[in-house]
PDB file of C-alpha atoms in Angstrom:
ATOM      1  CA  UNK X1223     128.238  97.671  95.157  1.00 91.00           C
ATOM      2  CA  UNK X1224     125.134  95.536  95.271  1.00 93.00           C
ATOM      3  CA  UNK X1225     124.389  95.271  98.975  1.00 95.00           C
ATOM      4  CA  UNK X1226     120.620  94.889  98.904  1.00 93.00           C
ATOM      5  CA  UNK X1227     118.278  96.587 101.345  1.00 94.00           C
ATOM      6  CA  UNK X1228     117.693  96.815 105.071  1.00 95.00           C
ATOM      7  CA  UNK X1229     114.568  97.685 107.037  1.00 94.00           C
ATOM      8  CA  UNK X1230     113.885 100.313 109.650  1.00 91.00           C
ATOM      9  CA  UNK X1231     113.183  98.535 112.903  1.00 86.00           C
ATOM     10  CA  UNK X1232     109.772  99.050 114.475  1.00 89.00           C
ATOM     11  CA  UNK X1233     109.567  98.219 118.167  1.00 92.00           C
ATOM     12  CA  UNK X1234     107.150  95.383 118.796  1.00 93.00           C
ATOM     13  CA  UNK X1235     107.073  94.104 115.206  1.00 95.00           C
ATOM     14  CA  UNK X1236     108.865  91.273 113.414  1.00 93.00           C
ATOM     15  CA  UNK X1237     111.119  92.674 110.693  1.00 91.00           C
ATOM     16  CA  UNK X1238     111.186  91.204 107.179  1.00 89.00           C
ATOM     17  CA  UNK X1239     114.764  91.877 106.091  1.00 87.00           C
ATOM     18  CA  UNK X1240     116.458  88.565 105.307  1.00 89.00           C
ATOM     19  CA  UNK X1241     116.002  84.802 105.048  1.00 92.00           C
ATOM     20  CA  UNK X1242     116.230  84.332 108.812  1.00 95.00           C
ATOM     21  CA  UNK X1243     113.418  86.833 109.281  1.00 94.00           C
ATOM     22  CA  UNK X1244     111.311  85.058 106.654  1.00 93.00           C
ATOM     23  CA  UNK X1245     111.770  81.732 108.433  1.00 95.00           C
ATOM     24  CA  UNK X1246     110.892  83.359 111.763  1.00 95.00           C
ATOM     25  CA  UNK X1247     107.718  84.826 110.248  1.00 96.00           C
ATOM     26  CA  UNK X1248     106.781  81.447 108.784  1.00 95.00           C
ATOM     27  CA  UNK X1249     107.015  79.865 112.233  1.00 96.00           C
ATOM     28  CA  UNK X1250     105.026  82.734 113.684  1.00 96.00           C
ATOM     29  CA  UNK X1251     102.302  82.260 111.078  1.00 97.00           C
ATOM     30  CA  UNK X1252     101.865  78.641 112.071  1.00 96.00           C
ATOM     31  CA  UNK X1253     101.266  79.588 115.716  1.00 96.00           C
ATOM     32  CA  UNK X1254      99.341  82.837 115.318  1.00 98.00           C
ATOM     33  CA  UNK X1255      95.583  83.259 115.382  1.00 98.00           C
ATOM     34  CA  UNK X1256      95.600  86.952 114.495  1.00 98.00           C
ATOM     35  CA  UNK X1257      98.091  88.530 112.092  1.00 98.00           C
ATOM     36  CA  UNK X1258      98.549  92.280 111.647  1.00 98.00           C
ATOM     37  CA  UNK X1259     100.418  93.495 108.566  1.00 98.00           C
ATOM     38  CA  UNK X1260     101.511  97.114 108.238  1.00 97.00           C
ATOM     39  CA  UNK X1261     101.844  98.335 104.657  1.00 97.00           C
ATOM     40  CA  UNK X1262      99.764  97.534 101.579  1.00 97.00           C
ATOM     41  CA  UNK X1263     102.457  97.073  98.944  1.00 96.00           C
ATOM     42  CA  UNK X1264     103.184  93.842  97.064  1.00 94.00           C
ATOM     43  CA  UNK X1265     104.649  92.141 100.102  1.00 95.00           C
ATOM     44  CA  UNK X1266     101.861  93.163 102.463  1.00 97.00           C
ATOM     45  CA  UNK X1267      99.097  92.177 100.044  1.00 98.00           C
ATOM     46  CA  UNK X1268     100.560  88.752  99.280  1.00 97.00           C
ATOM     47  CA  UNK X1269     101.339  88.052 102.949  1.00 97.00           C
ATOM     48  CA  UNK X1270      97.791  89.006 103.929  1.00 98.00           C
ATOM     49  CA  UNK X1271      96.444  86.621 101.308  1.00 98.00           C
ATOM     50  CA  UNK X1272      98.665  83.776 102.502  1.00 97.00           C
ATOM     51  CA  UNK X1273      97.803  84.292 106.166  1.00 98.00           C
ATOM     52  CA  UNK X1274      94.095  84.346 105.380  1.00 98.00           C
ATOM     53  CA  UNK X1275      94.395  81.142 103.343  1.00 98.00           C
ATOM     54  CA  UNK X1276      95.912  79.583 106.469  1.00 97.00           C
ATOM     55  CA  UNK X1277      92.754  80.473 108.362  1.00 98.00           C
ATOM     56  CA  UNK X1278      94.147  83.391 110.344  1.00 98.00           C
ATOM     57  CA  UNK X1279      92.302  86.542 111.262  1.00 98.00           C
ATOM     58  CA  UNK X1280      94.143  89.174 109.247  1.00 98.00           C
ATOM     59  CA  UNK X1281      94.381  92.950 109.443  1.00 98.00           C
ATOM     60  CA  UNK X1282      96.142  94.847 106.647  1.00 98.00           C
ATOM     61  CA  UNK X1283      96.867  98.475 107.555  1.00 98.00           C
ATOM     62  CA  UNK X1284      97.774 101.009 104.856  1.00 98.00           C
ATOM     63  CA  UNK X1285      98.433 104.691 105.469  1.00 96.00           C
ATOM     64  CA  UNK X1286      97.481 105.760 101.950  1.00 96.00           C
ATOM     65  CA  UNK X1287      94.043 105.826 100.332  1.00 97.00           C
ATOM     66  CA  UNK X1288      94.609 102.610  98.356  1.00 98.00           C
ATOM     67  CA  UNK X1289      96.628  99.417  98.304  1.00 98.00           C
ATOM     68  CA  UNK X1290      99.480  99.015  95.792  1.00 97.00           C
ATOM     69  CA  UNK X1291      99.569 102.793  95.366  1.00 94.00           C
ATOM     70  CA  UNK X1292     102.493 102.585  92.902  1.00 90.00           C
ATOM     71  CA  UNK X1293     100.384 100.485  90.527  1.00 94.00           C
ATOM     72  CA  UNK X1294      97.335 101.267  88.412  1.00 95.00           C
ATOM     73  CA  UNK X1295      94.004 102.183  89.972  1.00 97.00           C
ATOM     74  CA  UNK X1296      92.581  98.957  88.518  1.00 97.00           C
ATOM     75  CA  UNK X1297      95.181  96.826  90.277  1.00 97.00           C
ATOM     76  CA  UNK X1298      94.652  98.657  93.564  1.00 98.00           C
ATOM     77  CA  UNK X1299      90.878  98.240  93.419  1.00 98.00           C
ATOM     78  CA  UNK X1300      91.150  94.585  92.410  1.00 98.00           C
ATOM     79  CA  UNK X1301      93.542  93.801  95.271  1.00 98.00           C
ATOM     80  CA  UNK X1302      91.233  95.414  97.809  1.00 98.00           C
ATOM     81  CA  UNK X1303      88.186  93.610  96.398  1.00 98.00           C
ATOM     82  CA  UNK X1304      89.875  90.191  96.437  1.00 98.00           C
ATOM     83  CA  UNK X1305      91.255  90.579  99.960  1.00 98.00           C
ATOM     84  CA  UNK X1306      87.954  91.765 101.385  1.00 98.00           C
ATOM     85  CA  UNK X1307      86.199  88.831  99.716  1.00 98.00           C
ATOM     86  CA  UNK X1308      88.660  86.520 101.462  1.00 98.00           C
ATOM     87  CA  UNK X1309      87.806  88.116 104.810  1.00 98.00           C
ATOM     88  CA  UNK X1310      90.903  90.272 105.279  1.00 98.00           C
ATOM     89  CA  UNK X1311      90.252  93.388 107.366  1.00 98.00           C
ATOM     90  CA  UNK X1312      91.644  96.117 105.096  1.00 98.00           C
ATOM     91  CA  UNK X1313      92.195  99.468 106.831  1.00 98.00           C
ATOM     92  CA  UNK X1314      93.051 102.341 104.473  1.00 98.00           C
ATOM     93  CA  UNK X1315      94.070 105.921 105.367  1.00 97.00           C
ATOM     94  CA  UNK X1316      95.164 104.547 108.718  1.00 97.00           C
ATOM     95  CA  UNK X1317      98.406 105.628 110.382  1.00 96.00           C
ATOM     96  CA  UNK X1318     100.103 103.398 112.938  1.00 96.00           C
ATOM     97  CA  UNK X1319     101.059 105.410 116.018  1.00 95.00           C
ATOM     98  CA  UNK X1320     102.834 102.749 118.068  1.00 95.00           C
ATOM     99  CA  UNK X1321     103.056  99.045 118.844  1.00 96.00           C
ATOM    100  CA  UNK X1322     102.987  98.003 122.467  1.00 96.00           C
ATOM    101  CA  UNK X1323     102.270  94.693 124.233  1.00 95.00           C
ATOM    102  CA  UNK X1324     101.365  92.950 120.944  1.00 96.00           C
ATOM    103  CA  UNK X1325      98.860  95.699 120.197  1.00 97.00           C
ATOM    104  CA  UNK X1326      98.904  98.067 117.243  1.00 97.00           C
ATOM    105  CA  UNK X1327      97.626 101.539 118.064  1.00 97.00           C
ATOM    106  CA  UNK X1328      96.302 103.026 114.822  1.00 94.00           C
ATOM    107  CA  UNK X1329      94.487 106.340 115.326  1.00 86.00           C
ATOM    108  CA  UNK X1330      91.266 105.452 117.197  1.00 87.00           C
ATOM    109  CA  UNK X1331      91.761 101.686 116.950  1.00 93.00           C
ATOM    110  CA  UNK X1332      93.622  99.126 119.029  1.00 96.00           C
ATOM    111  CA  UNK X1333      94.330  95.866 117.204  1.00 98.00           C
ATOM    112  CA  UNK X1334      95.920  92.989 119.072  1.00 97.00           C
ATOM    113  CA  UNK X1335      97.980  90.554 117.009  1.00 97.00           C
ATOM    114  CA  UNK X1336      99.875  87.361 117.755  1.00 98.00           C
ATOM    115  CA  UNK X1337     102.156  88.240 114.836  1.00 98.00           C
ATOM    116  CA  UNK X1338     102.797  91.821 113.710  1.00 98.00           C
ATOM    117  CA  UNK X1339     104.753  92.260 110.484  1.00 97.00           C
ATOM    118  CA  UNK X1340     105.740  95.589 108.894  1.00 96.00           C
ATOM    119  CA  UNK X1341     106.057  95.519 105.105  1.00 95.00           C
ATOM    120  CA  UNK X1342     107.290  99.119 105.108  1.00 94.00           C
ATOM    121  CA  UNK X1343     110.467 100.977 105.986  1.00 93.00           C
ATOM    122  CA  UNK X1344     112.780  99.450 103.387  1.00 94.00           C
ATOM    123  CA  UNK X1345     115.999 101.367 102.829  1.00 96.00           C
ATOM    124  CA  UNK X1346     119.626 100.910 101.900  1.00 96.00           C
ATOM    125  CA  UNK X1347     122.217  99.354 104.250  1.00 95.00           C
ATOM    126  CA  UNK X1348     123.541 101.766 106.876  1.00 94.00           C
ATOM    127  CA  UNK X1349     127.171 100.983 106.012  1.00 96.00           C
ATOM    128  CA  UNK X1350     126.963 103.270 102.958  1.00 96.00           C
ATOM    129  CA  UNK X1351     126.333 106.344 105.092  1.00 94.00           C
ATOM    130  CA  UNK X1352     128.980 105.160 107.543  1.00 95.00           C
ATOM    131  CA  UNK X1353     131.476 105.113 104.664  1.00 94.00           C
ATOM    132  CA  UNK X1354     130.757 108.784 104.073  1.00 95.00           C
ATOM    133  CA  UNK X1355     128.907 108.319 100.787  1.00 96.00           C
ATOM    134  CA  UNK X1356     126.014 110.575  99.824  1.00 97.00           C
ATOM    135  CA  UNK X1357     122.761 108.706 100.434  1.00 97.00           C
ATOM    136  CA  UNK X1358     119.000 109.108 100.187  1.00 97.00           C
ATOM    137  CA  UNK X1359     117.110 106.871 102.610  1.00 96.00           C
ATOM    138  CA  UNK X1360     120.486 105.149 103.186  1.00 96.00           C
ATOM    139  CA  UNK X1361     120.707 104.318  99.461  1.00 97.00           C
ATOM    140  CA  UNK X1362     123.916 105.430  97.727  1.00 98.00           C
ATOM    141  CA  UNK X1363     123.274 108.273  95.292  1.00 98.00           C
ATOM    142  CA  UNK X1364     124.595 107.469  91.811  1.00 98.00           C
ATOM    143  CA  UNK X1365     124.683 109.343  88.508  1.00 97.00           C
ATOM    144  CA  UNK X1366     123.231 108.259  85.175  1.00 97.00           C
ATOM    145  CA  UNK X1367     126.149 105.836  84.737  1.00 98.00           C
ATOM    146  CA  UNK X1368     125.463 104.296  88.165  1.00 98.00           C
ATOM    147  CA  UNK X1369     128.647 105.794  89.577  1.00 97.00           C
ATOM    148  CA  UNK X1370     128.669 107.091  93.123  1.00 97.00           C
ATOM    149  CA  UNK X1371     128.428 110.893  93.072  1.00 97.00           C
ATOM    150  CA  UNK X1372     131.349 110.849  95.524  1.00 97.00           C
ATOM    151  CA  UNK X1373     133.641 108.156  94.094  1.00 95.00           C
ATOM    152  CA  UNK X1374     133.699 107.628  90.322  1.00 93.00           C
ATOM    153  CA  UNK X1375     135.312 104.183  90.658  1.00 95.00           C
ATOM    154  CA  UNK X1376     132.433 102.959  92.838  1.00 96.00           C
ATOM    155  CA  UNK X1377     129.301 101.747  91.063  1.00 97.00           C
ATOM    156  CA  UNK X1378     125.991 100.801  92.628  1.00 97.00           C
ATOM    157  CA  UNK X1379     123.111  98.579  91.539  1.00 97.00           C
ATOM    158  CA  UNK X1380     119.918  97.255  93.026  1.00 95.00           C
ATOM    159  CA  UNK X1381     118.182  98.359  96.198  1.00 96.00           C
ATOM    160  CA  UNK X1382     121.313  99.869  97.758  1.00 97.00           C
ATOM    161  CA  UNK X1383     121.526 102.693  95.202  1.00 97.00           C
ATOM    162  CA  UNK X1384     119.358 105.357  93.643  1.00 97.00           C
ATOM    163  CA  UNK X1385     119.591 108.488  91.544  1.00 95.00           C
ATOM    164  CA  UNK X1386     118.293 111.817  92.822  1.00 92.00           C
ATOM    165  CA  UNK X1387     115.215 111.160  90.646  1.00 89.00           C
ATOM    166  CA  UNK X1388     114.693 107.767  92.375  1.00 88.00           C
ATOM    167  CA  UNK X1389     115.117 104.186  91.212  1.00 92.00           C
ATOM    168  CA  UNK X1390     112.399 101.800  92.469  1.00 91.00           C
ATOM    169  CA  UNK X1391     113.263  98.804  94.623  1.00 92.00           C
ATOM    170  CA  UNK X1392     112.368  96.060  92.175  1.00 88.00           C
ATOM    171  CA  UNK X1393     113.984  92.765  91.193  1.00 85.00           C
ATOM    172  CA  UNK X1394     113.647  93.407  87.465  1.00 84.00           C
ATOM    173  CA  UNK X1395     115.092  96.922  87.824  1.00 91.00           C
ATOM    174  CA  UNK X1396     117.944  95.573  89.969  1.00 92.00           C
ATOM    175  CA  UNK X1397     118.877  93.051  87.281  1.00 89.00           C
ATOM    176  CA  UNK X1398     118.918  95.775  84.627  1.00 92.00           C
ATOM    177  CA  UNK X1399     121.025  98.017  86.884  1.00 95.00           C
ATOM    178  CA  UNK X1400     123.421  95.202  87.728  1.00 94.00           C
ATOM    179  CA  UNK X1401     124.168  94.569  84.075  1.00 93.00           C
ATOM    180  CA  UNK X1402     124.768  98.268  83.339  1.00 96.00           C
ATOM    181  CA  UNK X1403     126.912  98.780  86.452  1.00 97.00           C
ATOM    182  CA  UNK X1404     129.054  95.754  85.576  1.00 95.00           C
ATOM    183  CA  UNK X1405     129.672  96.990  82.033  1.00 96.00           C
ATOM    184  CA  UNK X1406     130.534 100.498  83.185  1.00 97.00           C
ATOM    185  CA  UNK X1407     132.847  99.181  85.904  1.00 95.00           C
ATOM    186  CA  UNK X1408     134.967  97.461  83.241  1.00 95.00           C
ATOM    187  CA  UNK X1409     135.217 100.511  81.015  1.00 95.00           C
ATOM    188  CA  UNK X1410     131.992 101.010  79.090  1.00 96.00           C
ATOM    189  CA  UNK X1411     130.037 104.258  79.377  1.00 95.00           C
ATOM    190  CA  UNK X1412     126.380 103.322  79.221  1.00 97.00           C
ATOM    191  CA  UNK X1413     123.676 105.523  80.664  1.00 97.00           C
ATOM    192  CA  UNK X1414     121.213 103.647  82.807  1.00 96.00           C
ATOM    193  CA  UNK X1415     117.509 103.668  82.093  1.00 93.00           C
ATOM    194  CA  UNK X1416     115.098 101.089  83.401  1.00 90.00           C
ATOM    195  CA  UNK X1417     111.753  99.735  82.389  1.00 84.00           C
ATOM    196  CA  UNK X1418     109.314  97.827  84.533  1.00 82.00           C
ATOM    197  CA  UNK X1419     107.721  95.526  82.010  1.00 81.00           C
ATOM    198  CA  UNK X1420     105.326  94.022  84.493  1.00 86.00           C
ATOM    199  CA  UNK X1421     104.404  94.296  88.152  1.00 91.00           C
ATOM    200  CA  UNK X1422     102.447  91.177  89.036  1.00 93.00           C
ATOM    201  CA  UNK X1423     100.857  90.264  92.365  1.00 96.00           C
ATOM    202  CA  UNK X1424      99.335  86.985  93.486  1.00 96.00           C
ATOM    203  CA  UNK X1425      96.306  86.646  95.766  1.00 97.00           C
ATOM    204  CA  UNK X1426      95.280  83.069  96.372  1.00 94.00           C
ATOM    205  CA  UNK X1427      95.750  81.236  93.086  1.00 93.00           C
ATOM    206  CA  UNK X1428      95.142  84.299  90.910  1.00 95.00           C
ATOM    207  CA  UNK X1429      97.777  86.533  89.361  1.00 95.00           C
ATOM    208  CA  UNK X1430      97.018  90.118  88.405  1.00 97.00           C
ATOM    209  CA  UNK X1431      98.792  93.420  87.927  1.00 95.00           C
ATOM    210  CA  UNK X1432     100.159  95.829  85.353  1.00 94.00           C
ATOM    211  CA  UNK X1433     101.713  94.694  82.085  1.00 90.00           C
ATOM    212  CA  UNK X1434     103.297  97.547  80.130  1.00 85.00           C
ATOM    213  CA  UNK X1435     101.014  99.898  82.035  1.00 85.00           C
ATOM    214  CA  UNK X1436      97.810  97.925  81.377  1.00 91.00           C
ATOM    215  CA  UNK X1437      95.811  95.999  83.968  1.00 95.00           C
ATOM    216  CA  UNK X1438      95.804  92.245  83.385  1.00 94.00           C
ATOM    217  CA  UNK X1439      94.714  89.230  85.394  1.00 95.00           C
ATOM    218  CA  UNK X1440      94.439  85.483  85.141  1.00 93.00           C
ATOM    219  CA  UNK X1441      96.497  83.542  82.628  1.00 90.00           C
ATOM    220  CA  UNK X1442      97.949  86.633  80.953  1.00 89.00           C
ATOM    221  CA  UNK X1443      99.242  87.952  84.292  1.00 90.00           C
ATOM    222  CA  UNK X1444     100.686  84.561  85.222  1.00 87.00           C
ATOM    223  CA  UNK X1445     102.535  84.364  81.909  1.00 86.00           C
ATOM    224  CA  UNK X1446     103.832  87.917  82.408  1.00 80.00           C
ATOM    225  CA  UNK X1447     105.202  86.927  85.814  1.00 80.00           C
ATOM    226  CA  UNK X1448     106.953  83.876  84.406  1.00 75.00           C
ATOM    227  CA  UNK X1449     108.284  85.872  81.468  1.00 72.00           C
ATOM    228  CA  UNK X1450     109.724  88.442  83.859  1.00 65.00           C
ATOM    229  CA  UNK X1451     111.534  85.737  85.813  1.00 56.00           C
ATOM    230  CA  UNK X1452     112.815  84.230  82.560  1.00 53.00           C
ATOM    231  CA  UNK X1453     114.121  87.606  81.345  1.00 57.00           C
ATOM    232  CA  UNK X1454     115.901  88.192  84.669  1.00 52.00           C
ATOM    233  CA  UNK X1455     117.600  84.786  84.477  1.00 48.00           C
ATOM    234  CA  UNK X1456     118.705  85.440  80.888  1.00 54.00           C
ATOM    235  CA  UNK X1457     120.220  88.796  81.860  1.00 51.00           C
ATOM    236  CA  UNK X1458     122.196  87.129  84.634  1.00 49.00           C
ATOM    237  CA  UNK X1459     123.785  84.599  82.265  1.00 51.00           C
TER     238      UNK X1459
END
């Protein structure tokens, strides 16, 4: 199985689950004056940058103490610095309590937005649990060979599956998992291990992020991003 991800619905916000949602958000961006983004991961950071480049007033709300909290401290600090320089209102350590009447209630603040987009709440598709398979966050639990822990003839790859130790939702990891799952489904017995060679983010025209665990930016980061795309395409051939 390679069924992708779904997103937990948040009342009052525009979900970001599929192409139709992306097109709806693009239309909303064109009309909006104020954009509120919930979640400071890759998606939230890049969307905040784009909205600000379009001249929107932008609020980026993150519940943790830093943006991109799965990346290096250097990447987190650089993302915050760049966004604040652009004029994005970055709110850290801020929990969203509810969304009502186009207003985000976040602790002691009320932020009204013409477009409210959550970049959080990503999970597996609900059909896996409905089929009676063991899941974590609606992601099918698989063993080290990417076999379902319930059905040995069912393999999972990508965002819809995870081990008990956790597999990150990442395009490059999904490609690696897809290749291993395919081989094992036709009779091989290969244990799955992944490696995130690079996690690159773009703010404005600048690329930056972590390459083999080291902070990089500028041309090196851009090349790392393109190399990652190239490697993924090669694995799919």
